Tab-separated table of C-alpha atoms in Angstrom:
chain	number	residue	atom	x	y	z
A	1	UNK	CA	-20.462	35.004	-17.820
A	2	UNK	CA	-18.622	33.854	-20.950
A	3	UNK	CA	-15.564	31.655	-20.622
A	4	UNK	CA	-12.153	33.225	-21.178
A	5	UNK	CA	-8.844	31.642	-22.304
A	6	UNK	CA	-7.329	32.583	-18.940
A	7	UNK	CA	-9.056	33.916	-15.879
A	8	UNK	CA	-8.889	34.676	-12.173
A	9	UNK	CA	-12.395	35.501	-11.083
A	10	UNK	CA	-15.022	35.327	-8.382
A	11	UNK	CA	-18.387	33.742	-9.128
A	12	UNK	CA	-21.122	35.230	-6.933
A	13	UNK	CA	-23.929	32.813	-6.115
A	14	UNK	CA	-27.592	33.672	-5.475
A	15	UNK	CA	-27.069	32.937	-1.760
A	16	UNK	CA	-24.423	35.687	-1.557
A	17	UNK	CA	-21.381	33.404	-1.260
A	18	UNK	CA	-18.536	33.585	-3.774
A	19	UNK	CA	-16.367	30.910	-5.398
A	20	UNK	CA	-12.823	31.701	-6.506
A	21	UNK	CA	-12.092	30.323	-9.968
A	22	UNK	CA	-8.846	29.927	-11.901
A	23	UNK	CA	-9.295	29.212	-15.600
A	24	UNK	CA	-6.611	28.148	-18.088
A	25	UNK	CA	-7.004	27.240	-21.740
A	26	UNK	CA	-4.025	26.738	-24.061
A	27	UNK	CA	-5.883	24.748	-26.691
A	28	UNK	CA	-5.864	25.826	-30.343
A	29	UNK	CA	-7.875	29.074	-30.567
A	30	UNK	CA	-10.084	27.818	-33.418
A	31	UNK	CA	-11.270	24.830	-31.393
A	32	UNK	CA	-14.018	24.556	-28.776
A	33	UNK	CA	-12.454	22.461	-26.008
A	34	UNK	CA	-14.200	20.387	-23.412
A	35	UNK	CA	-13.641	21.397	-19.785
A	36	UNK	CA	-11.948	19.627	-16.895
A	37	UNK	CA	-13.357	20.988	-13.640
A	38	UNK	CA	-10.940	20.357	-10.749
A	39	UNK	CA	-12.270	20.404	-7.191
A	40	UNK	CA	-9.537	20.038	-4.581
A	41	UNK	CA	-9.853	18.330	-1.214
A	42	UNK	CA	-10.041	19.717	2.318
A	43	UNK	CA	-7.621	22.494	3.366
A	44	UNK	CA	-6.089	22.821	-0.083
A	45	UNK	CA	-7.000	25.528	-2.619
A	46	UNK	CA	-7.159	25.837	-6.379
A	47	UNK	CA	-3.526	27.024	-6.245
A	48	UNK	CA	-2.360	23.599	-5.036
A	49	UNK	CA	-3.189	22.196	-8.492
A	50	UNK	CA	-0.971	24.613	-10.434
A	51	UNK	CA	1.248	21.810	-11.762
A	52	UNK	CA	-1.628	20.058	-13.550
A	53	UNK	CA	-2.304	23.031	-15.809
A	54	UNK	CA	0.565	22.534	-18.323
A	55	UNK	CA	-0.291	18.875	-18.956
A	56	UNK	CA	-4.062	19.331	-19.247
A	57	UNK	CA	-4.620	22.805	-20.702
A	58	UNK	CA	-3.062	21.974	-24.077
A	59	UNK	CA	-6.014	19.654	-24.672
A	60	UNK	CA	-8.813	20.932	-22.413
A	61	UNK	CA	-10.084	24.079	-20.765
A	62	UNK	CA	-9.084	23.692	-17.098
A	63	UNK	CA	-11.205	25.235	-14.346
A	64	UNK	CA	-10.016	25.102	-10.738
A	65	UNK	CA	-12.425	26.127	-7.974
A	66	UNK	CA	-11.652	26.743	-4.323
A	67	UNK	CA	-14.132	25.066	-1.991
A	68	UNK	CA	-16.522	26.933	0.276
A	69	UNK	CA	-14.440	28.469	3.071
A	70	UNK	CA	-11.149	27.714	1.314
A	71	UNK	CA	-8.639	30.087	-0.213
A	72	UNK	CA	-10.331	33.148	-1.692
A	73	UNK	CA	-13.795	31.566	-1.720
A	74	UNK	CA	-16.047	33.063	0.934
A	75	UNK	CA	-17.629	31.475	3.981
A	76	UNK	CA	-20.715	32.546	5.960
A	77	UNK	CA	-19.884	35.004	8.727
A	78	UNK	CA	-23.061	33.880	10.479
A	79	UNK	CA	-23.473	30.077	10.100
A	80	UNK	CA	-27.162	30.337	10.983
A	81	UNK	CA	-27.758	32.163	7.686
A	82	UNK	CA	-26.253	29.410	5.520
A	83	UNK	CA	-27.639	25.918	4.951
A	84	UNK	CA	-24.417	23.879	5.039
A	85	UNK	CA	-25.579	20.688	3.351
A	86	UNK	CA	-24.977	18.708	0.169
A	87	UNK	CA	-27.785	20.408	-1.749
A	88	UNK	CA	-26.252	23.812	-1.097
A	89	UNK	CA	-22.708	22.776	-2.007
A	90	UNK	CA	-23.812	21.049	-5.226
A	91	UNK	CA	-26.018	23.986	-6.206
A	92	UNK	CA	-23.005	26.291	-5.951
A	93	UNK	CA	-20.906	24.007	-8.162
A	94	UNK	CA	-23.720	23.814	-10.721
A	95	UNK	CA	-24.047	27.601	-10.568
A	96	UNK	CA	-20.335	27.838	-11.402
A	97	UNK	CA	-20.998	25.659	-14.460
A	98	UNK	CA	-23.887	27.912	-15.479
A	99	UNK	CA	-22.102	31.224	-14.971
A	100	UNK	CA	-19.028	29.958	-16.814
A	101	UNK	CA	-21.153	28.707	-19.688
A	102	UNK	CA	-20.256	25.052	-19.145
A	103	UNK	CA	-23.030	22.687	-20.230
A	104	UNK	CA	-21.051	19.550	-19.294
A	105	UNK	CA	-17.652	18.956	-17.688
A	106	UNK	CA	-15.147	16.262	-16.902
A	107	UNK	CA	-15.280	16.463	-13.101
A	108	UNK	CA	-12.126	15.669	-11.126
A	109	UNK	CA	-12.671	15.495	-7.368
A	110	UNK	CA	-9.654	15.084	-5.113
A	111	UNK	CA	-9.846	13.456	-1.677
A	112	UNK	CA	-13.157	14.352	0.023
A	113	UNK	CA	-14.285	16.262	-3.067
A	114	UNK	CA	-14.533	12.916	-4.801
A	115	UNK	CA	-17.691	12.471	-2.730
A	116	UNK	CA	-19.052	15.681	-4.254
A	117	UNK	CA	-18.275	14.285	-7.680
A	118	UNK	CA	-20.054	11.033	-6.879
A	119	UNK	CA	-23.167	12.921	-5.807
A	120	UNK	CA	-23.036	15.167	-8.880
A	121	UNK	CA	-22.626	12.231	-11.250
A	122	UNK	CA	-25.535	10.369	-9.664
A	123	UNK	CA	-27.902	13.335	-9.363
A	124	UNK	CA	-26.928	15.380	-12.425
A	125	UNK	CA	-25.459	13.040	-15.052
A	126	UNK	CA	-26.598	15.467	-17.763
A	127	UNK	CA	-23.871	17.894	-16.568
A	128	UNK	CA	-21.028	15.354	-16.304
A	129	UNK	CA	-19.084	13.884	-19.247
A	130	UNK	CA	-16.860	11.786	-16.972
A	131	UNK	CA	-16.028	11.499	-13.287
A	132	UNK	CA	-12.518	11.111	-11.877
A	133	UNK	CA	-11.956	10.614	-8.160
A	134	UNK	CA	-8.437	10.908	-6.796
A	135	UNK	CA	-7.491	9.644	-3.303
A	136	UNK	CA	-11.178	9.858	-2.449
A	137	UNK	CA	-12.723	8.126	0.578
A	138	UNK	CA	-16.431	7.391	0.372
A	139	UNK	CA	-16.978	8.811	3.867
A	140	UNK	CA	-15.010	9.896	6.922
A	141	UNK	CA	-15.372	7.418	9.797
A	142	UNK	CA	-14.867	8.652	13.386
A	143	UNK	CA	-11.234	7.485	13.336
A	144	UNK	CA	-10.488	9.753	10.368
A	145	UNK	CA	-12.147	12.756	12.003
A	146	UNK	CA	-10.149	12.048	15.166
A	147	UNK	CA	-6.966	11.868	13.085
A	148	UNK	CA	-7.699	15.304	11.607
A	149	UNK	CA	-8.407	16.706	15.076
A	150	UNK	CA	-4.608	16.528	15.646
A	151	UNK	CA	-4.997	16.024	19.385
A	152	UNK	CA	-7.746	18.595	19.991
A	153	UNK	CA	-11.313	17.910	21.176
A	154	UNK	CA	-12.558	17.536	17.597
A	155	UNK	CA	-11.723	18.563	14.050
A	156	UNK	CA	-13.620	21.905	13.932
A	157	UNK	CA	-12.137	22.871	17.300
A	158	UNK	CA	-8.635	22.159	15.995
A	159	UNK	CA	-9.183	24.475	13.033
A	160	UNK	CA	-10.604	27.238	15.211
A	161	UNK	CA	-8.059	27.016	18.046
A	162	UNK	CA	-4.964	26.466	15.927
A	163	UNK	CA	-6.023	28.510	12.924
A	164	UNK	CA	-5.396	27.268	9.418
A	165	UNK	CA	-1.616	27.637	9.667
A	166	UNK	CA	-1.352	25.924	13.049
A	167	UNK	CA	-3.607	23.092	11.932
A	168	UNK	CA	-1.563	22.622	8.747
A	169	UNK	CA	1.673	22.559	10.735
A	170	UNK	CA	0.262	19.906	13.063
A	171	UNK	CA	-1.006	17.746	10.212
A	172	UNK	CA	2.264	18.053	8.316
A	173	UNK	CA	4.017	16.191	11.139
A	174	UNK	CA	1.773	13.126	10.737
A	175	UNK	CA	3.197	10.297	8.592
A	176	UNK	CA	1.393	9.443	5.379
A	177	UNK	CA	-0.210	12.842	4.853
A	178	UNK	CA	1.948	15.270	2.870
A	179	UNK	CA	3.330	14.276	-0.499
A	180	UNK	CA	6.907	15.257	0.259
A	181	UNK	CA	9.121	15.807	3.274
A	182	UNK	CA	11.150	18.381	1.355
A	183	UNK	CA	11.372	21.396	3.669
A	184	UNK	CA	10.625	23.919	0.931
A	185	UNK	CA	7.575	22.009	-0.252
A	186	UNK	CA	6.220	21.698	3.315
A	187	UNK	CA	6.685	25.450	3.875
A	188	UNK	CA	4.881	26.239	0.631
A	189	UNK	CA	2.050	23.782	1.392
A	190	UNK	CA	1.512	25.307	4.834
A	191	UNK	CA	1.615	28.836	3.401
A	192	UNK	CA	-1.084	27.963	0.853
A	193	UNK	CA	-3.301	26.273	3.468
A	194	UNK	CA	-2.913	29.405	5.603
A	195	UNK	CA	-4.604	31.470	2.870
A	196	UNK	CA	-7.846	30.006	4.207
A	197	UNK	CA	-9.332	31.264	7.464
A	198	UNK	CA	-9.519	28.757	10.315
A	199	UNK	CA	-13.205	29.528	10.777
A	200	UNK	CA	-13.873	28.857	7.102
A	201	UNK	CA	-12.194	25.470	7.369
A	202	UNK	CA	-14.022	24.659	10.610
A	203	UNK	CA	-17.408	25.214	9.002
A	204	UNK	CA	-16.532	22.885	6.150
A	205	UNK	CA	-15.311	20.144	8.503
A	206	UNK	CA	-18.753	19.908	10.053
A	207	UNK	CA	-20.230	19.395	6.582
A	208	UNK	CA	-17.585	16.791	5.679
A	209	UNK	CA	-18.140	14.777	8.841
A	210	UNK	CA	-21.746	14.240	7.710
A	211	UNK	CA	-21.021	13.641	4.017
A	212	UNK	CA	-21.352	10.087	2.700
A	213	UNK	CA	-20.774	9.169	-0.935
A	214	UNK	CA	-21.705	5.497	-0.592
A	215	UNK	CA	-25.441	5.849	-1.334
A	216	UNK	CA	-24.613	7.438	-4.703
A	217	UNK	CA	-22.170	4.853	-6.049
A	218	UNK	CA	-24.716	2.403	-7.478
A	219	UNK	CA	-26.425	5.223	-9.384
A	220	UNK	CA	-23.318	6.502	-11.174
A	221	UNK	CA	-23.642	5.733	-14.877
A	222	UNK	CA	-21.082	8.144	-16.350
A	223	UNK	CA	-17.594	6.815	-17.228
A	224	UNK	CA	-15.540	6.864	-14.019
A	225	UNK	CA	-11.812	6.776	-13.299
A	226	UNK	CA	-10.588	5.933	-9.790
A	227	UNK	CA	-7.044	7.071	-8.930
A	228	UNK	CA	-6.227	5.187	-5.734
A	229	UNK	CA	-3.231	5.805	-3.457
A	230	UNK	CA	-1.433	2.663	-2.320
A	231	UNK	CA	0.117	4.254	0.800
A	232	UNK	CA	-2.445	6.705	2.213
A	233	UNK	CA	-2.810	7.235	5.961
A	234	UNK	CA	-6.575	7.705	5.699
A	235	UNK	CA	-7.803	5.154	3.133
A	236	UNK	CA	-6.951	1.728	1.742
A	237	UNK	CA	-6.667	0.119	-1.698
A	238	UNK	CA	-9.302	-2.407	-0.625
A	239	UNK	CA	-11.803	0.409	-0.061
A	240	UNK	CA	-11.175	1.705	-3.573
A	241	UNK	CA	-11.506	-1.784	-5.026
A	242	UNK	CA	-14.935	-1.963	-3.390
A	243	UNK	CA	-15.859	1.394	-4.953
A	244	UNK	CA	-14.697	0.165	-8.361
A	245	UNK	CA	-16.809	-2.972	-7.966
A	246	UNK	CA	-19.879	-0.853	-7.163
A	247	UNK	CA	-19.563	1.701	-9.997
A	248	UNK	CA	-20.349	-0.278	-13.130
A	249	UNK	CA	-17.637	-0.071	-15.778
A	250	UNK	CA	-15.285	2.107	-13.734
A	251	UNK	CA	-11.529	2.033	-14.251
A	252	UNK	CA	-9.216	1.624	-11.224
A	253	UNK	CA	-5.601	2.802	-11.302
A	254	UNK	CA	-3.478	2.196	-8.198
A	255	UNK	CA	-0.715	4.770	-7.745
A	256	UNK	CA	2.222	3.464	-5.713
A	257	UNK	CA	3.841	6.595	-4.298
A	258	UNK	CA	4.261	7.864	-0.709
A	259	UNK	CA	1.327	9.370	1.174
A	260	UNK	CA	-2.210	10.485	0.396
A	261	UNK	CA	-1.543	13.367	-1.996
A	262	UNK	CA	-0.876	11.324	-5.130
A	263	UNK	CA	-1.886	14.344	-7.221
A	264	UNK	CA	1.487	15.822	-6.182
A	265	UNK	CA	4.091	13.109	-5.845
A	266	UNK	CA	2.352	10.868	-8.394
A	267	UNK	CA	1.269	13.706	-10.659
A	268	UNK	CA	2.737	12.310	-13.869
A	269	UNK	CA	1.163	8.874	-13.374
A	270	UNK	CA	-2.185	10.446	-12.486
A	271	UNK	CA	-2.133	12.862	-15.434
A	272	UNK	CA	-1.215	10.131	-17.897
A	273	UNK	CA	-3.984	7.894	-16.552
A	274	UNK	CA	-6.507	10.750	-16.794
A	275	UNK	CA	-5.538	11.775	-20.325
A	276	UNK	CA	-5.665	8.149	-21.489
A	277	UNK	CA	-9.079	7.725	-19.856
A	278	UNK	CA	-10.406	10.907	-21.493
A	279	UNK	CA	-9.000	9.890	-24.874
A	280	UNK	CA	-10.745	6.528	-24.603
A	281	UNK	CA	-13.970	8.300	-23.637
A	282	UNK	CA	-13.747	10.505	-26.720
A	283	UNK	CA	-13.074	7.533	-29.000
A	284	UNK	CA	-15.984	5.569	-27.530
A	285	UNK	CA	-18.273	8.600	-27.807
A	286	UNK	CA	-17.524	8.902	-31.525
A	287	UNK	CA	-18.200	5.212	-32.035
């Protein structure tokens, strides 16, 4: 599948699942741009990153993928037929690269998808120009999973019993989660989360509860940018400082804005830090 300047498409994987892709490219038509591949965090979709497109797509091809079970990406109707593990999830991301004709990408993983980026960078450095993790924990301890259970027996149960909209409404009431308390933003955020099916989210929570990025950190050799929230409810600056100390040569930028979703309320700071980081990468690559 050849890349297109703009696109809204479904990539069908060999295992039968599909990934919903949004593609934007406003670079000069005579140039061959590098690609920024954006992978959002849990419960969000590729649509949540709409506001990054204007800043990035003048300089790079921007690909946004919805996670397995999120948005318009599919999820297995029978979980017993799908091997929900890291190998499967990474193989689907790599298949997206292949079908879109992307030899290497600048991978941006937000929140828990930063762990996917860490694993990709460690296992498949030949496919990654640079890695950026944004508000990304290295793992989800029991306290975090309990937090996301929003008072239910566990996190998957909350998604199944409340549905995606009910779960989003419950989470939105917790301090330090959403980027803004503006009523219109909260309504829009909940509406976009509700595009996903509660069962699709529940299946992914089980995978996330077992995911651990820590074993991969020491093996990451690609240039890495860490965008760390100062005021997140689910992670600390100290944790990100420890990640930065483990990934040799990484760059840490602390973003002092409310909540966990710095990609929203701290978008300008994050975008400027990313573009500066990518510019420096390009300069160093030429040298």
